[in-house]
Amino acid sequence: GFRNTPSLMYASFAPAFYFDGDGGPNGGFFRDGRAATLADQAQDPFTTAFEMGNADNAAVVAKLKTRPYIGDFEALYGADVLNNPDTAMQRVGAAIAAFETEGEQFHPFSSKFDLYRANKQGGTLSPQEQRGLLLYMDPNKGNCNACHLIGAGNGGSQDISSDYSFEAIGVPRNRDIPANADPAYYDLGLCGPLREDHRPASPGARSAYCGLFKTPSLRNVATRGAFFHNGVYHSLEQVLRFYAGRDLHPEKFYPRKADGTVDAYDDLPPRYRANLDTLDAPFDRKPGQAPALDEAEQADIIAFLKTLTDGYRDDTAAAR
């Protein structure tokens, strides 16, 4: 009812929330990074009103006691683990986090791109996929790698396709979200409403954190049906058109006001629009300039993104 749900695939590679040497926020879990660890993230949905909606930890533990695996849980954490609901929930979070960290199904690294990176049979990129990779890496074209990092990093992980930084890019307001029926409501990511520790000091005050959301991994991105924190777009084609044309043709992405002018960046209050990325390609273009990516180049990037889908099978190799 509020946000597009992020994937748990490869989530265990994300670092705890921190500020880098330049003061920029990084890491954490959920789209606003409000959970410090994967175990914290695992606990939150149980008692969140718009997710599982249990009244409190005691209500969750009452249900846990009826589960057929409760004996295994007590054997692992001790017979008295259920006596304190808060402690029990911490153990629940730890168990789920261990599953997501140790279970290969959460990070199989079985895409075509993984074969390509490992120089294994079946990992040959097509000419279009290769062009898409070059555009992805090019700082003057797609510039995707600036945030969706491919390469070693993030505590030693490889090719997770996120540097876990936070960005404000001004996607259009999604009017299918019930909360957005209130014109005074805004999802501001790092500074609320779900995260409270980086809110502006007073109503109307400016904050460098408002409108910023965590950079997601692009692993399996081609399998998703909703994109960005508010799920406003439903195809990679829509996403790439927005990236390439946000400031060149805002009328294609944003609604018009009563006076006929375009209501650009309509899901971010004006006082926070200075936080938008307007310096890095492809967002560095001005009206009248050529886009950083034409339609053919957008299609090439999409072709490359599809190589990040796990479960790839090289049918041509099997036929041989």
XYZ file of N, CA, C and O in Angstrom, residues 1 20 56 70 96 103 105 127 175 183 187 201 206 234 249 259 278 281-282 297 302:
84
model
N 0.784 -1.224 0.000
C 0.000 0.000 0.000
C 0.810 1.265 0.000
O 0.273 2.353 -0.129
N 29.511 7.349 4.084
C 30.852 7.219 3.534
C 31.703 8.450 3.853
O 31.259 9.371 4.555
N 1.815 -7.251 17.845
C 3.103 -7.060 18.506
C 3.891 -8.362 18.423
O 3.425 -9.360 17.842
N 8.359 -25.860 15.543
C 8.694 -25.194 16.794
C 9.715 -25.992 17.605
O 10.565 -25.427 18.300
N 15.986 -16.344 9.860
C 15.653 -15.977 8.481
C 16.867 -15.399 7.774
O 17.145 -15.729 6.610
N 21.552 -19.827 2.034
C 20.804 -20.546 1.006
C 21.210 -20.110 -0.392
O 21.060 -18.937 -0.752
N 19.806 -20.510 -3.111
C 18.703 -20.022 -3.936
C 18.542 -18.505 -3.862
O 17.895 -17.905 -4.715
N 26.103 -9.499 -30.014
C 26.555 -8.138 -30.332
C 25.708 -7.066 -29.645
O 26.251 -6.069 -29.150
N -0.260 7.256 -8.695
C -1.578 7.518 -8.130
C -2.368 6.253 -7.838
O -3.500 6.326 -7.343
N -3.058 14.588 -1.100
C -2.060 15.414 -1.791
C -0.949 15.914 -0.876
O 0.109 16.332 -1.356
N 6.158 10.191 0.008
C 7.132 9.197 0.436
C 8.502 9.789 0.145
O 8.900 9.928 -1.012
N 14.514 18.899 10.676
C 14.427 19.329 12.073
C 13.084 19.969 12.398
O 12.619 19.908 13.534
N 14.584 22.313 5.006
C 15.210 21.541 3.945
C 16.063 20.434 4.548
O 16.532 20.522 5.677
N 6.230 -0.214 -15.283
C 6.025 -1.661 -15.319
C 6.784 -2.348 -16.444
O 6.507 -3.513 -16.751
N 12.011 16.063 -22.004
C 10.593 16.082 -22.354
C 9.756 15.742 -21.125
O 9.094 14.697 -21.074
N -3.060 25.206 -14.581
C -2.738 26.284 -15.515
C -2.098 25.784 -16.808
O -1.696 26.584 -17.665
N 21.040 16.013 -11.149
C 20.968 16.714 -12.436
C 22.351 16.873 -13.055
O 22.499 17.567 -14.059
N 25.203 11.862 -16.178
C 24.480 11.262 -17.294
C 23.692 10.057 -16.778
O 24.155 9.356 -15.881
N 22.490 9.854 -17.340
C 21.851 10.581 -18.437
C 20.993 11.766 -17.995
O 20.260 12.334 -18.799
N 19.916 2.605 -28.418
C 20.844 2.385 -27.305
C 20.104 1.931 -26.054
O 20.610 1.100 -25.282
N 18.773 -2.716 -22.393
C 17.782 -3.684 -21.928
C 18.217 -5.104 -22.284
O 18.072 -6.034 -21.472
